[in-house]
PDB file of C-alpha atoms in Angstrom:
ATOM      1  CA  UNK A  27     -17.385 -18.942 -23.050  1.00  0.00           C
ATOM      2  CA  UNK A  28     -17.014 -20.356 -19.534  1.00  0.00           C
ATOM      3  CA  UNK A  29     -13.892 -22.424 -18.990  1.00  0.00           C
ATOM      4  CA  UNK A  30     -15.978 -25.290 -17.574  1.00  0.00           C
ATOM      5  CA  UNK A  31     -17.905 -25.614 -20.851  1.00  0.00           C
ATOM      6  CA  UNK A  32     -14.760 -25.253 -22.944  1.00  0.00           C
ATOM      7  CA  UNK A  33     -12.920 -27.953 -20.985  1.00  0.00           C
ATOM      8  CA  UNK A  34     -15.903 -30.314 -21.182  1.00  0.00           C
ATOM      9  CA  UNK A  35     -16.100 -29.792 -24.959  1.00  0.00           C
ATOM     10  CA  UNK A  36     -12.357 -30.448 -25.346  1.00  0.00           C
ATOM     11  CA  UNK A  37     -12.490 -33.684 -23.377  1.00  0.00           C
ATOM     12  CA  UNK A  38     -15.659 -34.851 -25.122  1.00  0.00           C
ATOM     13  CA  UNK A  39     -14.157 -34.182 -28.565  1.00  0.00           C
ATOM     14  CA  UNK A  40     -11.252 -36.587 -27.907  1.00  0.00           C
ATOM     15  CA  UNK A  41     -13.457 -39.176 -26.195  1.00  0.00           C
ATOM     16  CA  UNK A  42     -12.329 -38.648 -22.606  1.00  0.00           C
ATOM     17  CA  UNK A  43     -14.698 -38.556 -19.629  1.00  0.00           C
ATOM     18  CA  UNK A  44     -15.786 -35.150 -18.371  1.00  0.00           C
ATOM     19  CA  UNK A  45     -13.823 -33.551 -15.566  1.00  0.00           C
ATOM     20  CA  UNK A  46     -15.138 -34.070 -12.042  1.00  0.00           C
ATOM     21  CA  UNK A  47     -15.351 -31.343  -9.422  1.00  0.00           C
ATOM     22  CA  UNK A  48     -15.440 -31.638  -5.660  1.00  0.00           C
ATOM     23  CA  UNK A  49     -15.956 -28.817  -3.193  1.00  0.00           C
ATOM     24  CA  UNK A  50     -15.942 -28.340   0.554  1.00  0.00           C
ATOM     25  CA  UNK A  51     -15.865 -25.263   2.799  1.00  0.00           C
ATOM     26  CA  UNK A  52     -12.627 -23.990   4.289  1.00  0.00           C
ATOM     27  CA  UNK A  53     -11.730 -21.023   6.478  1.00  0.00           C
ATOM     28  CA  UNK A  54     -14.869 -18.944   6.798  1.00  0.00           C
ATOM     29  CA  UNK A  55     -16.899 -18.546   3.636  1.00  0.00           C
ATOM     30  CA  UNK A  56     -14.280 -19.797   1.180  1.00  0.00           C
ATOM     31  CA  UNK A  57     -14.549 -23.049  -0.743  1.00  0.00           C
ATOM     32  CA  UNK A  58     -11.842 -25.480  -1.710  1.00  0.00           C
ATOM     33  CA  UNK A  59     -12.688 -26.757  -5.171  1.00  0.00           C
ATOM     34  CA  UNK A  60     -10.747 -29.565  -6.836  1.00  0.00           C
ATOM     35  CA  UNK A  61     -10.947 -30.609 -10.471  1.00  0.00           C
ATOM     36  CA  UNK A  62      -9.868 -34.079 -11.592  1.00  0.00           C
ATOM     37  CA  UNK A  63      -9.471 -34.898 -15.276  1.00  0.00           C
ATOM     38  CA  UNK A  64      -7.608 -37.044 -17.774  1.00  0.00           C
ATOM     39  CA  UNK A  65      -5.180 -34.986 -19.851  1.00  0.00           C
ATOM     40  CA  UNK A  66      -5.781 -35.144 -23.592  1.00  0.00           C
ATOM     41  CA  UNK A  67      -2.498 -36.915 -24.364  1.00  0.00           C
ATOM     42  CA  UNK A  68      -3.500 -39.793 -22.092  1.00  0.00           C
ATOM     43  CA  UNK A  69      -5.819 -40.792 -24.934  1.00  0.00           C
ATOM     44  CA  UNK A  70      -2.807 -41.152 -27.265  1.00  0.00           C
ATOM     45  CA  UNK A  71      -1.422 -44.463 -26.055  1.00  0.00           C
ATOM     46  CA  UNK A  72      -0.120 -43.673 -22.589  1.00  0.00           C
ATOM     47  CA  UNK A  73      -1.782 -45.276 -19.621  1.00  0.00           C
ATOM     48  CA  UNK A  74      -4.350 -42.817 -18.292  1.00  0.00           C
ATOM     49  CA  UNK A  75      -3.272 -40.853 -15.241  1.00  0.00           C
ATOM     50  CA  UNK A  76      -5.697 -38.402 -13.700  1.00  0.00           C
ATOM     51  CA  UNK A  77      -4.546 -34.898 -12.868  1.00  0.00           C
ATOM     52  CA  UNK A  78      -6.023 -32.893  -9.987  1.00  0.00           C
ATOM     53  CA  UNK A  79      -5.861 -29.160  -9.295  1.00  0.00           C
ATOM     54  CA  UNK A  80      -7.385 -27.152  -6.457  1.00  0.00           C
ATOM     55  CA  UNK A  81      -8.165 -23.613  -5.405  1.00  0.00           C
ATOM     56  CA  UNK A  82      -9.410 -22.073  -2.179  1.00  0.00           C
ATOM     57  CA  UNK A  83      -9.495 -18.453  -3.321  1.00  0.00           C
ATOM     58  CA  UNK A  84     -13.205 -18.165  -4.082  1.00  0.00           C
ATOM     59  CA  UNK A  85     -16.489 -17.950  -2.218  1.00  0.00           C
ATOM     60  CA  UNK A  86     -18.732 -18.716  -5.198  1.00  0.00           C
ATOM     61  CA  UNK A  87     -18.854 -22.347  -6.376  1.00  0.00           C
ATOM     62  CA  UNK A  88     -19.369 -21.571 -10.079  1.00  0.00           C
ATOM     63  CA  UNK A  89     -16.541 -19.037 -10.030  1.00  0.00           C
ATOM     64  CA  UNK A  90     -14.183 -21.518  -8.340  1.00  0.00           C
ATOM     65  CA  UNK A  91     -15.093 -24.292 -10.802  1.00  0.00           C
ATOM     66  CA  UNK A  92     -14.481 -21.953 -13.729  1.00  0.00           C
ATOM     67  CA  UNK A  93     -11.120 -20.993 -12.213  1.00  0.00           C
ATOM     68  CA  UNK A  94      -9.894 -24.599 -11.867  1.00  0.00           C
ATOM     69  CA  UNK A  95     -11.222 -25.457 -15.346  1.00  0.00           C
ATOM     70  CA  UNK A  96      -9.181 -22.550 -16.762  1.00  0.00           C
ATOM     71  CA  UNK A  97      -6.160 -23.864 -14.832  1.00  0.00           C
ATOM     72  CA  UNK A  98      -6.717 -27.311 -16.383  1.00  0.00           C
ATOM     73  CA  UNK A  99      -6.807 -25.784 -19.880  1.00  0.00           C
ATOM     74  CA  UNK A 100      -3.581 -23.882 -19.159  1.00  0.00           C
ATOM     75  CA  UNK A 101      -2.031 -27.108 -17.877  1.00  0.00           C
ATOM     76  CA  UNK A 102      -2.886 -28.894 -21.109  1.00  0.00           C
ATOM     77  CA  UNK A 103      -1.486 -25.970 -23.086  1.00  0.00           C
ATOM     78  CA  UNK A 104       1.799 -25.913 -21.160  1.00  0.00           C
ATOM     79  CA  UNK A 105       2.432 -29.619 -20.567  1.00  0.00           C
ATOM     80  CA  UNK A 106       0.355 -31.402 -23.166  1.00  0.00           C
ATOM     81  CA  UNK A 107       0.544 -29.000 -26.102  1.00  0.00           C
ATOM     82  CA  UNK A 108      -3.208 -29.329 -26.578  1.00  0.00           C
ATOM     83  CA  UNK A 109      -5.336 -26.225 -26.455  1.00  0.00           C
ATOM     84  CA  UNK A 110      -8.830 -25.241 -27.526  1.00  0.00           C
ATOM     85  CA  UNK A 111      -8.953 -23.282 -30.732  1.00  0.00           C
ATOM     86  CA  UNK A 112     -11.716 -20.816 -30.253  1.00  0.00           C
ATOM     87  CA  UNK A 113     -11.881 -17.091 -30.841  1.00  0.00           C
ATOM     88  CA  UNK A 114     -11.129 -16.069 -27.274  1.00  0.00           C
ATOM     89  CA  UNK A 115      -8.085 -18.291 -26.928  1.00  0.00           C
ATOM     90  CA  UNK A 116      -6.521 -17.022 -30.148  1.00  0.00           C
ATOM     91  CA  UNK A 117      -7.318 -13.477 -29.107  1.00  0.00           C
ATOM     92  CA  UNK A 118      -5.686 -14.117 -25.718  1.00  0.00           C
ATOM     93  CA  UNK A 119      -2.507 -15.391 -27.402  1.00  0.00           C
ATOM     94  CA  UNK A 120      -2.423 -12.340 -29.676  1.00  0.00           C
ATOM     95  CA  UNK A 121      -2.825  -9.998 -26.718  1.00  0.00           C
ATOM     96  CA  UNK A 122      -0.125 -11.836 -24.725  1.00  0.00           C
ATOM     97  CA  UNK A 123       2.325 -11.519 -27.635  1.00  0.00           C
ATOM     98  CA  UNK A 124       1.456  -7.838 -28.064  1.00  0.00           C
ATOM     99  CA  UNK A 125       1.987  -7.329 -24.336  1.00  0.00           C
ATOM    100  CA  UNK A 126       5.474  -8.846 -24.528  1.00  0.00           C
ATOM    101  CA  UNK A 127       6.305  -6.627 -27.510  1.00  0.00           C
ATOM    102  CA  UNK A 128       5.034  -3.536 -25.683  1.00  0.00           C
ATOM    103  CA  UNK A 129       7.163  -4.437 -22.663  1.00  0.00           C
ATOM    104  CA  UNK A 130      10.245  -4.630 -24.877  1.00  0.00           C
ATOM    105  CA  UNK A 131       9.376  -1.292 -26.479  1.00  0.00           C
ATOM    106  CA  UNK A 132       8.932   0.274 -23.039  1.00  0.00           C
ATOM    107  CA  UNK A 133      12.398  -0.881 -21.984  1.00  0.00           C
ATOM    108  CA  UNK A 134      13.880   0.595 -25.175  1.00  0.00           C
ATOM    109  CA  UNK A 135      12.064   3.883 -24.573  1.00  0.00           C
ATOM    110  CA  UNK A 136      13.384   4.037 -21.007  1.00  0.00           C
ATOM    111  CA  UNK A 137      16.929   3.547 -22.318  1.00  0.00           C
ATOM    112  CA  UNK A 138      16.351   6.297 -24.904  1.00  0.00           C
ATOM    113  CA  UNK A 139      14.917   8.559 -22.214  1.00  0.00           C
ATOM    114  CA  UNK A 140      17.999   8.096 -20.036  1.00  0.00           C
ATOM    115  CA  UNK A 141      20.206   8.863 -23.034  1.00  0.00           C
ATOM    116  CA  UNK A 142      18.222  12.024 -23.801  1.00  0.00           C
ATOM    117  CA  UNK A 143      18.491  13.155 -20.180  1.00  0.00           C
ATOM    118  CA  UNK A 144      22.269  12.764 -20.355  1.00  0.00           C
ATOM    119  CA  UNK A 145      22.405  14.753 -23.625  1.00  0.00           C
ATOM    120  CA  UNK A 146      20.264  17.498 -22.060  1.00  0.00           C
ATOM    121  CA  UNK A 147      22.600  17.694 -19.081  1.00  0.00           C
ATOM    122  CA  UNK A 148      25.605  18.001 -21.396  1.00  0.00           C
ATOM    123  CA  UNK A 149      23.794  20.633 -23.481  1.00  0.00           C
ATOM    124  CA  UNK A 150      23.004  22.706 -20.394  1.00  0.00           C
ATOM    125  CA  UNK A 151      26.677  22.594 -19.447  1.00  0.00           C
ATOM    126  CA  UNK A 152      27.649  23.824 -22.909  1.00  0.00           C
ATOM    127  CA  UNK A 153      25.029  26.598 -22.740  1.00  0.00           C
ATOM    128  CA  UNK A 154      26.447  27.730 -19.423  1.00  0.00           C
ATOM    129  CA  UNK A 155      29.908  27.977 -20.956  1.00  0.00           C
ATOM    130  CA  UNK A 156      28.575  29.823 -24.002  1.00  0.00           C
ATOM    131  CA  UNK A 157      26.724  32.367 -21.849  1.00  0.00           C
ATOM    132  CA  UNK A 158      30.031  34.059 -21.021  1.00  0.00           C
ATOM    133  CA  UNK A 159      30.863  37.202 -22.978  1.00  0.00           C
ATOM    134  CA  UNK A 160      33.541  37.505 -25.682  1.00  0.00           C
ATOM    135  CA  UNK A 161      36.088  38.651 -23.120  1.00  0.00           C
ATOM    136  CA  UNK A 162      35.465  35.712 -20.776  1.00  0.00           C
ATOM    137  CA  UNK A 163      33.336  37.734 -18.384  1.00  0.00           C
ATOM    138  CA  UNK A 164      29.802  36.690 -17.661  1.00  0.00           C
ATOM    139  CA  UNK A 165      26.987  38.272 -19.632  1.00  0.00           C
ATOM    140  CA  UNK A 166      25.199  41.254 -18.122  1.00  0.00           C
ATOM    141  CA  UNK A 167      22.207  39.180 -17.000  1.00  0.00           C
ATOM    142  CA  UNK A 168      24.448  36.580 -15.402  1.00  0.00           C
ATOM    143  CA  UNK A 169      26.447  39.326 -13.648  1.00  0.00           C
ATOM    144  CA  UNK A 170      23.249  40.797 -12.196  1.00  0.00           C
ATOM    145  CA  UNK A 171      22.120  37.375 -10.971  1.00  0.00           C
ATOM    146  CA  UNK A 172      25.533  36.713  -9.396  1.00  0.00           C
ATOM    147  CA  UNK A 173      25.528  40.129  -7.691  1.00  0.00           C
ATOM    148  CA  UNK A 174      22.010  39.525  -6.363  1.00  0.00           C
ATOM    149  CA  UNK A 175      23.022  36.086  -5.061  1.00  0.00           C
ATOM    150  CA  UNK A 176      26.076  37.615  -3.377  1.00  0.00           C
ATOM    151  CA  UNK A 177      23.925  40.344  -1.824  1.00  0.00           C
ATOM    152  CA  UNK A 178      21.410  37.808  -0.535  1.00  0.00           C
ATOM    153  CA  UNK A 179      24.102  35.494   0.819  1.00  0.00           C
ATOM    154  CA  UNK A 180      26.081  38.227   2.572  1.00  0.00           C
ATOM    155  CA  UNK A 181      23.384  40.455   4.064  1.00  0.00           C
ATOM    156  CA  UNK A 182      20.405  38.278   4.885  1.00  0.00           C
ATOM    157  CA  UNK A 183      20.395  36.121   7.944  1.00  0.00           C
ATOM    158  CA  UNK A 184      17.931  33.278   7.988  1.00  0.00           C
ATOM    159  CA  UNK A 185      14.750  34.199   9.800  1.00  0.00           C
ATOM    160  CA  UNK A 186      12.905  31.872  12.090  1.00  0.00           C
ATOM    161  CA  UNK A 187       9.335  32.381  10.915  1.00  0.00           C
ATOM    162  CA  UNK A 188       7.933  30.434   7.965  1.00  0.00           C
ATOM    163  CA  UNK A 189       7.556  33.680   5.983  1.00  0.00           C
ATOM    164  CA  UNK A 190      11.249  34.540   6.502  1.00  0.00           C
ATOM    165  CA  UNK A 191      12.340  31.065   5.462  1.00  0.00           C
ATOM    166  CA  UNK A 192      10.161  31.186   2.355  1.00  0.00           C
ATOM    167  CA  UNK A 193      11.466  34.651   1.381  1.00  0.00           C
ATOM    168  CA  UNK A 194      15.073  33.567   1.875  1.00  0.00           C
ATOM    169  CA  UNK A 195      14.459  30.440  -0.193  1.00  0.00           C
ATOM    170  CA  UNK A 196      12.951  32.492  -3.041  1.00  0.00           C
ATOM    171  CA  UNK A 197      15.823  34.980  -2.981  1.00  0.00           C
ATOM    172  CA  UNK A 198      18.435  32.232  -2.907  1.00  0.00           C
ATOM    173  CA  UNK A 199      16.889  30.578  -5.951  1.00  0.00           C
ATOM    174  CA  UNK A 200      16.765  33.757  -8.077  1.00  0.00           C
TER     175      UNK A 200
END
């Protein structure tokens, strides 16, 4: 349902005059649209004070009017405590609450992820210590890797071509 129609129905239901819209062109093809309305609580004993809101973000008049009407409804929700009770509004509230809950769950998952990364790092350190043989020497595979690294480090000089650099990088990361 368009916000313009929803706002008009809200105001009509409590006996207030319909909102008025004014529009004039601004910078290029954009329109400045202003809505003026009486808030719902002004009907409840306070002297009526009109509220105005504007936008200049739109090029289409109907789109701009719908935008300021939605802003008026949000204003009445935030400052007046009066909101339309239709399917879409209730659904919006449900989705907003679910979004907040999902944001909290995401933060918790990020904390858990950081904790798991730390545990993995500690586990890798323990595995490295456990890979040593019973006599404190490194296992056969680790000894071969260390000997290969030593051979690469001591006998290969870095080449200047991209192929040499790539080969040296591969050998250093064995």
